[in-house]
Coordinates of C-alpha atoms in Angstrom, one line a residue:
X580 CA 107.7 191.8 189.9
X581 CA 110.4 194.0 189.0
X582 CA 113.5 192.4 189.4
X583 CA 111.8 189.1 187.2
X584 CA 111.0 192.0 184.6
X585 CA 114.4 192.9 184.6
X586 CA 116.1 189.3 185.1
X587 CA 114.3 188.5 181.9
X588 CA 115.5 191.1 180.0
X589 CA 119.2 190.7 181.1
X590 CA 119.2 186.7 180.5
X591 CA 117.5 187.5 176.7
X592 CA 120.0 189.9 175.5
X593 CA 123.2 188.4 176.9
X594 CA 124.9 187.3 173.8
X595 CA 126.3 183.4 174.3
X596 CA 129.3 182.9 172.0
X597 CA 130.9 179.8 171.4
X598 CA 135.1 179.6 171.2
X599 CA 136.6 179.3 168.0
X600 CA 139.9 178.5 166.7
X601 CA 140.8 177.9 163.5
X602 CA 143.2 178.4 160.4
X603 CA 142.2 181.2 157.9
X604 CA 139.5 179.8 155.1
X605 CA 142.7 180.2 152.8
X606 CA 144.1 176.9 154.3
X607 CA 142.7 173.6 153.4
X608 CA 144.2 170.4 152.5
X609 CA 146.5 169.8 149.4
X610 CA 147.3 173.5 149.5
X611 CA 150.6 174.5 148.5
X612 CA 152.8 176.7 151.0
X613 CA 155.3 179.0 149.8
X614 CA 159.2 177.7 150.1
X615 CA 161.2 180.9 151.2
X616 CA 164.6 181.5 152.4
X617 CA 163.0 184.5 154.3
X618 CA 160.6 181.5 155.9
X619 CA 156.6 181.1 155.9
X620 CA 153.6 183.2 156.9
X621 CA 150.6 180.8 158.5
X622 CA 147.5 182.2 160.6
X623 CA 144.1 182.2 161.3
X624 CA 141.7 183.1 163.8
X625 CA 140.6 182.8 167.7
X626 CA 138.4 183.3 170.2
X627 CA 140.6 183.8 173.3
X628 CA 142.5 186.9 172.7
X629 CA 146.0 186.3 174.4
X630 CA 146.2 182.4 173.7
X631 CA 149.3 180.9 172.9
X632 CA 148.9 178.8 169.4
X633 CA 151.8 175.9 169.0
X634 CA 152.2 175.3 165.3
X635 CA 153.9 171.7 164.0
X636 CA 154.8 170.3 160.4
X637 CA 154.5 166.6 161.0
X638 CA 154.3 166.6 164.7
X639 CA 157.2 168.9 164.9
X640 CA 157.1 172.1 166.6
X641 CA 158.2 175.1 164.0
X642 CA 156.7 178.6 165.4
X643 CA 154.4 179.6 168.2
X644 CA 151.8 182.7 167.9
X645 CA 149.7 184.9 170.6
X646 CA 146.3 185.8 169.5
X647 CA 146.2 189.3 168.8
X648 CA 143.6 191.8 169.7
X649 CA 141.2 191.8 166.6
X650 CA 141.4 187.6 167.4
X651 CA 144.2 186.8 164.6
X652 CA 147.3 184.9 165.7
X653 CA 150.2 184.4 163.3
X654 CA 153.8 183.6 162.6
X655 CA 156.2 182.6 160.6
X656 CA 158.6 179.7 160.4
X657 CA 162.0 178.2 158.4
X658 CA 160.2 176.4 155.3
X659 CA 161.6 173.1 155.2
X660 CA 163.8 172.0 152.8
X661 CA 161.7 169.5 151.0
X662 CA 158.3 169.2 148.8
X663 CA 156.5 167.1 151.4
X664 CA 153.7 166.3 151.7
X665 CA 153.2 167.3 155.3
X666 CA 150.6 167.5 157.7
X667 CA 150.4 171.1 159.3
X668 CA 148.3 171.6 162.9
X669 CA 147.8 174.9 165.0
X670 CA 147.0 173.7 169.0
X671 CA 145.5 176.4 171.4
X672 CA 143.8 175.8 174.5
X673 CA 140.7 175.5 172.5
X674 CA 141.6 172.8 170.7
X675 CA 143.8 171.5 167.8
X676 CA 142.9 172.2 164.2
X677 CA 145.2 170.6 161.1
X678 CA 145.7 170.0 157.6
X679 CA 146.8 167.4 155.7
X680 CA 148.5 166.5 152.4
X681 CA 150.3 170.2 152.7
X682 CA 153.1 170.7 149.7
X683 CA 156.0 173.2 149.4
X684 CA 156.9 175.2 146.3
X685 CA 155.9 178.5 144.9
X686 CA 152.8 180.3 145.3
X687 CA 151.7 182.5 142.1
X688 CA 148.7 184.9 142.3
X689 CA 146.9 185.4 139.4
X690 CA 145.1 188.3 138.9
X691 CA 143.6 191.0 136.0
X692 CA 140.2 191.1 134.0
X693 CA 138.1 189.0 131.6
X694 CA 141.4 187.8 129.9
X695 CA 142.9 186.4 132.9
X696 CA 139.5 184.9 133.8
X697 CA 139.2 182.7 129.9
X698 CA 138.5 179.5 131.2
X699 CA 140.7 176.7 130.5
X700 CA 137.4 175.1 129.0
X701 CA 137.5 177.9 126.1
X702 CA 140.9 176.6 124.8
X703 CA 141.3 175.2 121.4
X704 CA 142.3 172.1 123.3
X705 CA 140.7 171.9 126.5
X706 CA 139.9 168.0 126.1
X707 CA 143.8 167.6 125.6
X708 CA 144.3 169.9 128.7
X709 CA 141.7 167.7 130.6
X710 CA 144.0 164.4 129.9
X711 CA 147.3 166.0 130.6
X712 CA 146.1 167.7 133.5
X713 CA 146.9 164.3 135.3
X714 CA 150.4 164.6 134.9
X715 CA 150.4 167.5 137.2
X716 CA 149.3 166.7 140.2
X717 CA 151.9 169.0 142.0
X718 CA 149.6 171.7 141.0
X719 CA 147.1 173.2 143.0
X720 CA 144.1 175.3 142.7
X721 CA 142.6 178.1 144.3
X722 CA 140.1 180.2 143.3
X723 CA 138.6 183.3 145.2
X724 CA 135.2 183.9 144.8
X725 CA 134.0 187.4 142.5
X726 CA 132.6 190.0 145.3
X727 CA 133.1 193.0 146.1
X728 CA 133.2 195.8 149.3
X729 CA 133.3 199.3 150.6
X730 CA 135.4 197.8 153.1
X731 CA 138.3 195.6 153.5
X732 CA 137.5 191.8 154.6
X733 CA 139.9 189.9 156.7
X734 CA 140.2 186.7 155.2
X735 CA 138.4 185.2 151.7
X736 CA 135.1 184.9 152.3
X737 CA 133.6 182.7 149.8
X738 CA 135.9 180.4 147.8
X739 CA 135.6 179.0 143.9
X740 CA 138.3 176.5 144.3
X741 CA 140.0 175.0 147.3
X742 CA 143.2 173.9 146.6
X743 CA 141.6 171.4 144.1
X744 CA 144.2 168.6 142.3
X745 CA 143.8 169.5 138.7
X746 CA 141.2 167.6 136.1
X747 CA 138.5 168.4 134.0
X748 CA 136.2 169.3 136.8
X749 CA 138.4 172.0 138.6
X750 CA 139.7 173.0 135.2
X751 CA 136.8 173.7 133.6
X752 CA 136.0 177.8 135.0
X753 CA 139.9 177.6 136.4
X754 CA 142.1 180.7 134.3
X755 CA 143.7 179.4 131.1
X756 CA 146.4 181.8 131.1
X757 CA 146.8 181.0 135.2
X758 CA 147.2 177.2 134.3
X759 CA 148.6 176.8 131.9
X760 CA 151.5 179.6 133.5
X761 CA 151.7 177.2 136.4
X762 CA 152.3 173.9 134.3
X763 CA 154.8 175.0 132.3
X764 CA 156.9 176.2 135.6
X765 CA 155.5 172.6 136.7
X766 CA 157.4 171.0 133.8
X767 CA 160.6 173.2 134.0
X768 CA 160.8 172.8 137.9
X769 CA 158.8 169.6 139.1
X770 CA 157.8 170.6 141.7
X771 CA 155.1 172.2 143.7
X772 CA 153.2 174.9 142.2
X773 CA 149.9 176.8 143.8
X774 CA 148.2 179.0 141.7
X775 CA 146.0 181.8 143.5
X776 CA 143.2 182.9 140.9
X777 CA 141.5 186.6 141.9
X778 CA 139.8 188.3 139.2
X779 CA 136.7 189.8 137.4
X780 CA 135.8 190.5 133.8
X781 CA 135.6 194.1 132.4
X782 CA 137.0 195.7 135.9
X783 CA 139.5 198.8 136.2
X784 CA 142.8 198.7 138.0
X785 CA 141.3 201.3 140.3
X786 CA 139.6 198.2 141.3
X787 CA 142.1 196.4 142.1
X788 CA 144.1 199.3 143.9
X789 CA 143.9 200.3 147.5
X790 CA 143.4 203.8 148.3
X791 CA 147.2 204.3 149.4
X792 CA 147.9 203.9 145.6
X793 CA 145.5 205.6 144.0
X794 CA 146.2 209.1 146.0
X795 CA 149.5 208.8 144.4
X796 CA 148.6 209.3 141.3
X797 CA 146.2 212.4 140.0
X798 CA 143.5 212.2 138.0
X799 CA 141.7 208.5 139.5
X800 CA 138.2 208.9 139.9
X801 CA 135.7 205.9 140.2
X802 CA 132.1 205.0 140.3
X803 CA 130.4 204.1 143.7
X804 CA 129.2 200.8 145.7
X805 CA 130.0 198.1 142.3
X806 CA 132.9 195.9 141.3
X807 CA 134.3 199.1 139.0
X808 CA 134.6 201.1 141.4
X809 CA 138.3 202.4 143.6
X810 CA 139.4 199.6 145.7
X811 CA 136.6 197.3 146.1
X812 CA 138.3 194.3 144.2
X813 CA 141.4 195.3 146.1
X814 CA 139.5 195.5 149.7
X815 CA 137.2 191.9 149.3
X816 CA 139.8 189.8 146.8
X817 CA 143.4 190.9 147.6
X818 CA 143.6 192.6 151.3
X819 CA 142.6 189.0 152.6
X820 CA 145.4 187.5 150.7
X821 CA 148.2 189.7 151.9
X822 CA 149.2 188.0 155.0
X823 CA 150.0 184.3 153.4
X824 CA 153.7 184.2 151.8
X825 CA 153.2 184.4 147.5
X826 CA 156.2 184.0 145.2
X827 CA 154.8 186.8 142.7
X828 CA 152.2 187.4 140.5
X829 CA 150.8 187.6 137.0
X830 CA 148.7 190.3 135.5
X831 CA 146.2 190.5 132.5
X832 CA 144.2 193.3 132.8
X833 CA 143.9 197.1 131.1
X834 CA 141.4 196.7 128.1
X835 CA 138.6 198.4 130.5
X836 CA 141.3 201.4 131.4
X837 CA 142.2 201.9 127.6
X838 CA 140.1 204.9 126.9
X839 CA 142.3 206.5 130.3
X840 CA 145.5 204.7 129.3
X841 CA 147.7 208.4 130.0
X842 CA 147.0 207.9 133.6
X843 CA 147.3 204.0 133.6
X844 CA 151.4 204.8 133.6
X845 CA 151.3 205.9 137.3
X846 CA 148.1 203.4 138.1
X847 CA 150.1 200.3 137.1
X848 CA 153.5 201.2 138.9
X849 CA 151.8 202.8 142.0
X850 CA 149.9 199.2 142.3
X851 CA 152.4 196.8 142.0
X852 CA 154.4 199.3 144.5
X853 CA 151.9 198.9 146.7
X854 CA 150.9 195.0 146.4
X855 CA 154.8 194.8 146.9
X856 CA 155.0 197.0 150.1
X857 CA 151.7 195.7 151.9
X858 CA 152.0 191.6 151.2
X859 CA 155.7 191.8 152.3
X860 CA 154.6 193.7 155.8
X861 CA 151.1 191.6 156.2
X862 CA 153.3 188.1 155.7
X863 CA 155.7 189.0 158.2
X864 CA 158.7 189.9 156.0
X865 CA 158.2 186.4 154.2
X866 CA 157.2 187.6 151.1
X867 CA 159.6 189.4 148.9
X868 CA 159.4 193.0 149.0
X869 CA 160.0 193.5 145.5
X870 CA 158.8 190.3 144.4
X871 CA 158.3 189.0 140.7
X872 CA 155.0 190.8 138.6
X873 CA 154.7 189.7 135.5
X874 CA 151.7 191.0 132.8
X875 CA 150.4 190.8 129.1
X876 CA 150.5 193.5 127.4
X877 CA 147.5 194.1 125.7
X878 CA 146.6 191.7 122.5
X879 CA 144.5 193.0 119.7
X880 CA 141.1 193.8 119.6
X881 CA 139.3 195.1 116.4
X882 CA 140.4 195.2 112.9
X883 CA 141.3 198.4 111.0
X884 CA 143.5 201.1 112.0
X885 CA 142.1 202.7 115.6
X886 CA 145.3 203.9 116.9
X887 CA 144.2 205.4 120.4
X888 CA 143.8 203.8 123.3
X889 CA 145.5 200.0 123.5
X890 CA 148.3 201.4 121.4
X891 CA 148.5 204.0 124.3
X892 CA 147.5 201.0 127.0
X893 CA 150.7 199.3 125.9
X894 CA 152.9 201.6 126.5
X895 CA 152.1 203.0 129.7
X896 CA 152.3 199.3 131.1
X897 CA 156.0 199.6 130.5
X898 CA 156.0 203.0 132.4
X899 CA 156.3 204.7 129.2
X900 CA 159.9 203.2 128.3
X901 CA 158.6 199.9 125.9
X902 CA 160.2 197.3 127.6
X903 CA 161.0 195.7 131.0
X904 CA 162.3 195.0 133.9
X905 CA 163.6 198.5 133.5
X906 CA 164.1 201.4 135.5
X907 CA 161.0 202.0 137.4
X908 CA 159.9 198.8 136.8
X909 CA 162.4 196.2 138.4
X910 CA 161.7 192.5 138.6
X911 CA 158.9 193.2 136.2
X912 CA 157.9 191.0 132.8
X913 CA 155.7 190.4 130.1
X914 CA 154.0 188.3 127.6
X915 CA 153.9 190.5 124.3
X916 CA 151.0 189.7 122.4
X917 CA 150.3 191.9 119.9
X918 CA 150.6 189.5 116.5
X919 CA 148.2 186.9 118.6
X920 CA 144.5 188.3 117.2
X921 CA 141.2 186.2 117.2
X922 CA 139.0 188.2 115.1
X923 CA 136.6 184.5 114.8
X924 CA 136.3 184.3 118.6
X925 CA 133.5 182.7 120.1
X926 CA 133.8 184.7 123.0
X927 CA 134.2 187.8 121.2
X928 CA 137.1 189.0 119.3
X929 CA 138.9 190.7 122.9
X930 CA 139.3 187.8 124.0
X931 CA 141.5 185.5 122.1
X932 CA 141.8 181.9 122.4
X933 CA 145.8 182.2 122.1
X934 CA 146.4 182.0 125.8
X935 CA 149.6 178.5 125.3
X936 CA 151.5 181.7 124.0
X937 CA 150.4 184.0 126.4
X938 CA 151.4 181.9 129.4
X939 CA 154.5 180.1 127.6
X940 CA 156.1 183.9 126.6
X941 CA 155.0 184.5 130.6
X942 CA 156.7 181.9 131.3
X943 CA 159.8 182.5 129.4
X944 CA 160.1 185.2 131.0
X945 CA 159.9 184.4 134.8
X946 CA 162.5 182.3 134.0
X947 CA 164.8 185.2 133.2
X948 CA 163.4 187.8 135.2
X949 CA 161.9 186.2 138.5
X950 CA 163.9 182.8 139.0
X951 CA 167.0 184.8 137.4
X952 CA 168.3 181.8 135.1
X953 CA 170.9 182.6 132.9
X954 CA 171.0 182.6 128.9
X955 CA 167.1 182.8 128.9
X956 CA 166.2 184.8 125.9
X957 CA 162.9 185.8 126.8
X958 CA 162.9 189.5 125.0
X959 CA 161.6 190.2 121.7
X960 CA 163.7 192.7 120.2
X961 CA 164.2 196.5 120.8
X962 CA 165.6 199.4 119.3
X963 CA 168.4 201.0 120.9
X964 CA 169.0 203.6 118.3
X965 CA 167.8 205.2 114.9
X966 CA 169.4 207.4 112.7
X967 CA 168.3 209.0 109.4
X968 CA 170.8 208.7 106.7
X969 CA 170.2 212.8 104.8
X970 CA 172.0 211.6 101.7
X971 CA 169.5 208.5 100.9
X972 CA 166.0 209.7 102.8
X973 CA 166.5 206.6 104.8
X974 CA 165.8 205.7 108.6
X975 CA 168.1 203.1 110.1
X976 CA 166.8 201.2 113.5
X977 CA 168.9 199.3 115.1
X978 CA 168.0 196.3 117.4
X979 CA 169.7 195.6 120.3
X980 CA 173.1 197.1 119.9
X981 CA 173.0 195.0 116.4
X982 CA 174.7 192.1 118.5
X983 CA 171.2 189.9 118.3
X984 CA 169.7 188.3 115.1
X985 CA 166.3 189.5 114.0
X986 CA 164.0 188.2 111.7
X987 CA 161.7 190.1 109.5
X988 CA 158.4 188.9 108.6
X989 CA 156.4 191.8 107.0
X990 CA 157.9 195.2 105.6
X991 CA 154.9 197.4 107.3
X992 CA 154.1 198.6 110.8
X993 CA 156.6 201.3 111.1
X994 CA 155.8 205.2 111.1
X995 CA 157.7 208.3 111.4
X996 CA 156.6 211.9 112.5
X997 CA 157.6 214.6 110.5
X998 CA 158.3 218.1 111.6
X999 CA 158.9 221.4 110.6
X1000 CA 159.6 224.9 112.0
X1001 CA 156.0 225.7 112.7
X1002 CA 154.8 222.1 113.9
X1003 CA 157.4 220.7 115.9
X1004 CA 155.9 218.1 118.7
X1005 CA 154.6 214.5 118.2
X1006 CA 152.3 213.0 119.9
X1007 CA 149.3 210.2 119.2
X1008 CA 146.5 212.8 118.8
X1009 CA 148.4 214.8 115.8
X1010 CA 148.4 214.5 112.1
X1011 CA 152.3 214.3 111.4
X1012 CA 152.5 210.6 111.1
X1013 CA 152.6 208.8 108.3
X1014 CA 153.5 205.4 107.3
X1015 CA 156.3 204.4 105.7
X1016 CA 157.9 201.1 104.2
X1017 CA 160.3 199.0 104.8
X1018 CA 163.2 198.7 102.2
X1019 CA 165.3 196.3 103.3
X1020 CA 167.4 194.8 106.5
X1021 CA 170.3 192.9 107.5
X1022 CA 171.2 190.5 110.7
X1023 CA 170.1 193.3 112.9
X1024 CA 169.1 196.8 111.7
X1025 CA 165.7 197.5 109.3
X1026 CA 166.0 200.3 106.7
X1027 CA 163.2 202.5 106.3
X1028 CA 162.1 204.9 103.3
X1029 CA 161.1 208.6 104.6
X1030 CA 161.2 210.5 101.3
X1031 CA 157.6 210.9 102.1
X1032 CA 158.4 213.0 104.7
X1033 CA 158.9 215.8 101.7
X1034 CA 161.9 218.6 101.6
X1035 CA 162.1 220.7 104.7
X1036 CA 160.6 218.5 106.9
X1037 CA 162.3 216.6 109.2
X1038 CA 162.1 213.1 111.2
X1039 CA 161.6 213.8 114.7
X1040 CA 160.6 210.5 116.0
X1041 CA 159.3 206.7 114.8
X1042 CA 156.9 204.3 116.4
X1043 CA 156.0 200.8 115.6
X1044 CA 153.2 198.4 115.8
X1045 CA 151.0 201.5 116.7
X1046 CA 147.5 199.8 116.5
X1047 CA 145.0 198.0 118.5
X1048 CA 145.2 195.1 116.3
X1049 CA 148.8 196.1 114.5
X1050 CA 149.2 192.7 112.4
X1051 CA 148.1 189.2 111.7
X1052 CA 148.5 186.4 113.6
X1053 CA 152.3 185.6 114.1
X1054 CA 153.2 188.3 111.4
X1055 CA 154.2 191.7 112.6
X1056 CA 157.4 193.1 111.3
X1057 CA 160.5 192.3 113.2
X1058 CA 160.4 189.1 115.9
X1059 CA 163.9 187.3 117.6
X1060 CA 165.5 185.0 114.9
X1061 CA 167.0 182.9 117.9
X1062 CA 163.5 183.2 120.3
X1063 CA 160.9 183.6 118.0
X1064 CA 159.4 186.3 119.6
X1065 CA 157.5 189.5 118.8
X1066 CA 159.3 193.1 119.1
X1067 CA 157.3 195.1 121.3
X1068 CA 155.4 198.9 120.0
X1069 CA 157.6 201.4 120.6
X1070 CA 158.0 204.8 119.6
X1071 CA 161.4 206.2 119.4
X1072 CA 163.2 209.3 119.3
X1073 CA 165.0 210.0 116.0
X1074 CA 168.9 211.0 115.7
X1075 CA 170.1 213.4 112.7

C-alpha cells in the first residue's frame, strides 16, 4: 500500500519537458541583419545544454555555437558582402529551425518617449506616406511591445511588429520620426534598412537606464513597480535587445525629465555610455563600442515665456557644451527643433506634427557624424566668440569662426546678464537677464545693443533661444544660409 502511495506521488510531480530549440523571438523572416566589418551576432535558445548549433546562410556553413548554461547558444560570423536576400538556419541535434527572406544593411534602434512614439498615421501626410511606403520595401519593421519589469527579460517577450514590409497597415502605430529616419537613409543608401522601435509615452530616462548607470550619477531616485520607474524600460525593452548587432540609435525623449533637467547632464551621457559598453559585450564585439546616438533636442511646448526647464533640458543633452559630437559626447548628433512649434496640435501642443524635419535634420546628421561623409553640412550655427565693443555698448557674436554664412530671420531671442560688484554670477534662476535687440549683422557675426545693461554694470555672459517655445515656426533668429538650419540655444561666456 505504501510504495503505490508513494509511486503515485513520484510519477505526479515529475515534471515532463519537451526539447526546444529555437532562434530568439527577435528573428523572423524579412528581418534585416546588421552588415559589419567586425561580423554578426545571431542566437537563440535550447534545451540541451552542451549542444553543438551549426549555423548556414544559404546552405553554407558561417559559425558554430555550444549551448551555454542558462540554454542560450550564440555566435558571430563575417557578414557577407552583399544585400541578399538569404535564407539563415540554426541545426542542433534537436532539429533544424530557419528563416527566410533575410536582408543585410543597417540596423537602427529607435527609442525615447511619446515623441518618438507619434505614429506615422498622425502626419500631415500619412495617406502620401501610405503610397510611398511601397517604394521601400528594403525597410523593415520591428516593433517591441510596451511592458515593463523589476527584472531583466532575456529575449522580447511580446512583439508589436515583426519585421513587417512597410504599408499602411504596419505604418499605421509604426514611429514617424523612426520611419521616416529609416527612409531617408533608404533613399540616400538603397539599401537595407531595419528599424528597431522601443518606446513609451511620458517615461523618464531612469527608465530607460540600467542600474550600472544610474549609480553614476547622484541625485536619481525613481518610483516603484510602474513603467516610470529606474530601469524597468531598460530591463523588459532594451536588455533583450543587447545581444543582436545594431548600427546605432536614435533618441527622442526628455520632456518627462524637464522639471530635473540639472541632473539629466550626467543621466544622458552615463546612458548612452552604458548602452554603448553593454550591446558591444552582449553582441560579441560585433556592435560598435562607441557606436552612432543620435537625439532631438527638445521642440517647443507652450506659448509665452517659461524659461525653466526645456530651456535647461536642452542644454544638458549636449552635456552642457551646446553642441555635438563634442568632447564627452563623441559620435553623438542631433535634430534641433526648436523653431518647429504646433501650438494647433490635435494631439496636444508637445507633440508636434513636424516630425519630415525632425527625422530629415536626423538624418543630415548621421550622414556627417555616424556614416562620416564628407562636406555634409549638418550643423546649425554656433558661436565661437563674443565680445563687447565699450565704446558703442555693443555685443558682437561671432558664428563659426566667421568663415560660414548665416542668415538672420528675426532681430529677437538674444539676452545678456549683467553684473556688478555685489551681484556677480549668472545663472537661469536669477533676475540679471534681460533682453536685448538685435541691431544689425553681416555674413557672419550679429550685433547686439546692451546699453540697457546701464553704467557700471557689466556683460558677463549671453544666451539665446532661452525658451520652451523660443520662436515661431521656422523663425528664430540666426539659421545656416548654405543649410538652412536652426542655431542651437546657447548661453555664452562674454569677452571684455
Amino acid at each position: 500500500m505504501w510504495q503505490f502511495i508513494l509511486f503515485t506521488f513520484f510519477a505526479v510531480t515529475t515534471p515532463t519537458f519537451a526539447a526546444t530549440f529555437t532562434f530568439s523571438s527577435y528573428y523572423h523572416d524579412h528581418m534585416v541583419l546588421q552588415q559589419s566589418s567586425t561580423g554578426t551576432s545571431i542566437w537563440g535558445h535550447s534545451s540541451k545544454v552542451g549542444d553543438v548549433v551549426h549555423i548556414k546562410l544559404n546552405n553554407n556553413e558561417v559559425a558554430r555555437a555550444t549551448v551555454n548554461s542558462h540554454q542560450i547558444w550564440e555566435a558571430k560570423f563575417t557578414s557577407p558582402t552583399d544585400h541578399g536576400p538569404y535564407t539563415v538556419s540554426a541545426a542542433s541535434s534537436l532539429g533544424t529551425v530557419q528563416i527566410q527572406d533575410v536582408l543585410f544593411g543597417d540596423v537602427w534602434v529607435c527609442s525615447g518617449q511619446s515623441n518618438m512614439e507619434f505614429f506615422a498615421s498622425r502626419l500631415l501626410n500619412a495617406t502620401e506616406e501610405y503610397a510611398d511606403s511601397a517604394n521601400y520595401q528594403n525597410i523593415r519593421l520591428f516593433h517591441v511591445h510596451r511592458e515593463f519589469s523589476p527584472t531583466v527579460f532575456t529575449d522580447v517577450k511580446h512583439i508589436d511588429a515583426a519585421w513587417l514590409k512597410p504599408n499602411q497597415q504596419s505604418l499605421l502605430k509604426f514611429s514617424a520620426v523612426c520611419w521616416l529616419y529609416g527612409k531617408f537613409l533608404s533613399q540616400h543608401f538603397n539599401y537595407p534598412i531595419g528599424l528597431v522601435e522601443t518606446n513609451w509615452g511620458g517615461t523618464r530616462i531612469e527608465a530607460w537606464s540600467s542600474p550600472d548607470a544610474l549609480s553614476a550619477c547622484a541625485g536619481v531616485h525613481g518610483r516603484k513597480r510602474n513603467q516610470y520607474s529606474n530601469s524597468q524600460l531598460y530591463n523588459s525593452m532594451v536588455y533583450p535587445l543587447l545581444r543582436n548587432t545594431i548600427k546605432g540609435v536614435i533618441w527622442y525623449q526628455g520632456e518627462s525629465n524637464a522639471k530635473q533637467a540639472y541632473h539629466y547632464s550626467c543621466q544622458f551621457l552615463e546612458m548612452i555610455k552604458d548602452w554603448r559598453m553593454k550591446f558591444t559585450k552582449a553582441s560579441l564585439g560585433t556592435t560598435n563600442p562607441s557606436f552612432p546616438f543620435g537625439f532631438v533636442q527638445l521642440a517647443p511646448w507652450r506659448e509665452g515665456e517659461t524659461y525653466l526647464g526645456f530651456p535647461q533640458l536642452r542644454w544638458a543633452q549636449t552635456a552642457n557644451i551646446g553642441y555635438v559630437p563634442n568632447s564627452l559626447l563623441h559620435n553623438v548628433f542631433m535634430a534641433v527643433a526648436i523653431d518647429l512649434p504646433d501650438f494647433q496640435s490635435p494631439y496636444g501642443n508637445i507633440h508636434p506634427r513636424y516630425k519630415h524635419d525632425v527625422a530629415y535634420r536626423l538624418y543630415l546628421s548621421a550622414l556627417g557624424v555616424a556614416y562620416h561623409e564628407r562636406d555634409v553640412d549638418f550643423e546649425g550655427p554656433f558661436p565661437t566668440s563674443a565680445v563687447v565693443d565699450s565704446t558703442h555698448r555693443h555685443l558682437i557674436i561671432e558664428y563659426g569662426r566667421g568663415l560660414t554664412p548665416i542668415e538672420v530671420r528675426s532681430n529677437t531671442g538674444f539676452e545678456v546678464c549683467c553684473v556688478n560688484k555685489t551681484t556677480t554670477y549668472c545663472n537661469g534662476f536669477d533676475t540679471h537677464w534681460m533682453n536685448v535687440t538685435m541691431t544689425s549683422h553681416d555674413f557672419a557675426t550679429v550685433t547686439l545693443d546692451i546699453s540697457s545693461c546701464g553704467h557700471g554694470n557689466h556683460v558677463a555672459q549671453v544666451r539665446y533661444a532661452w525658451r520652451e517655445s523660443p520662436c515661431p515656426f521656422y523663425n528664430c533668429a540666426v539659421y545656416g544660409k548654405i543649410n538652412n538650419l536652426p542655431g542651437p540655444p546657447f548661453t555664452f561666456h562674454v569677452s571684455s
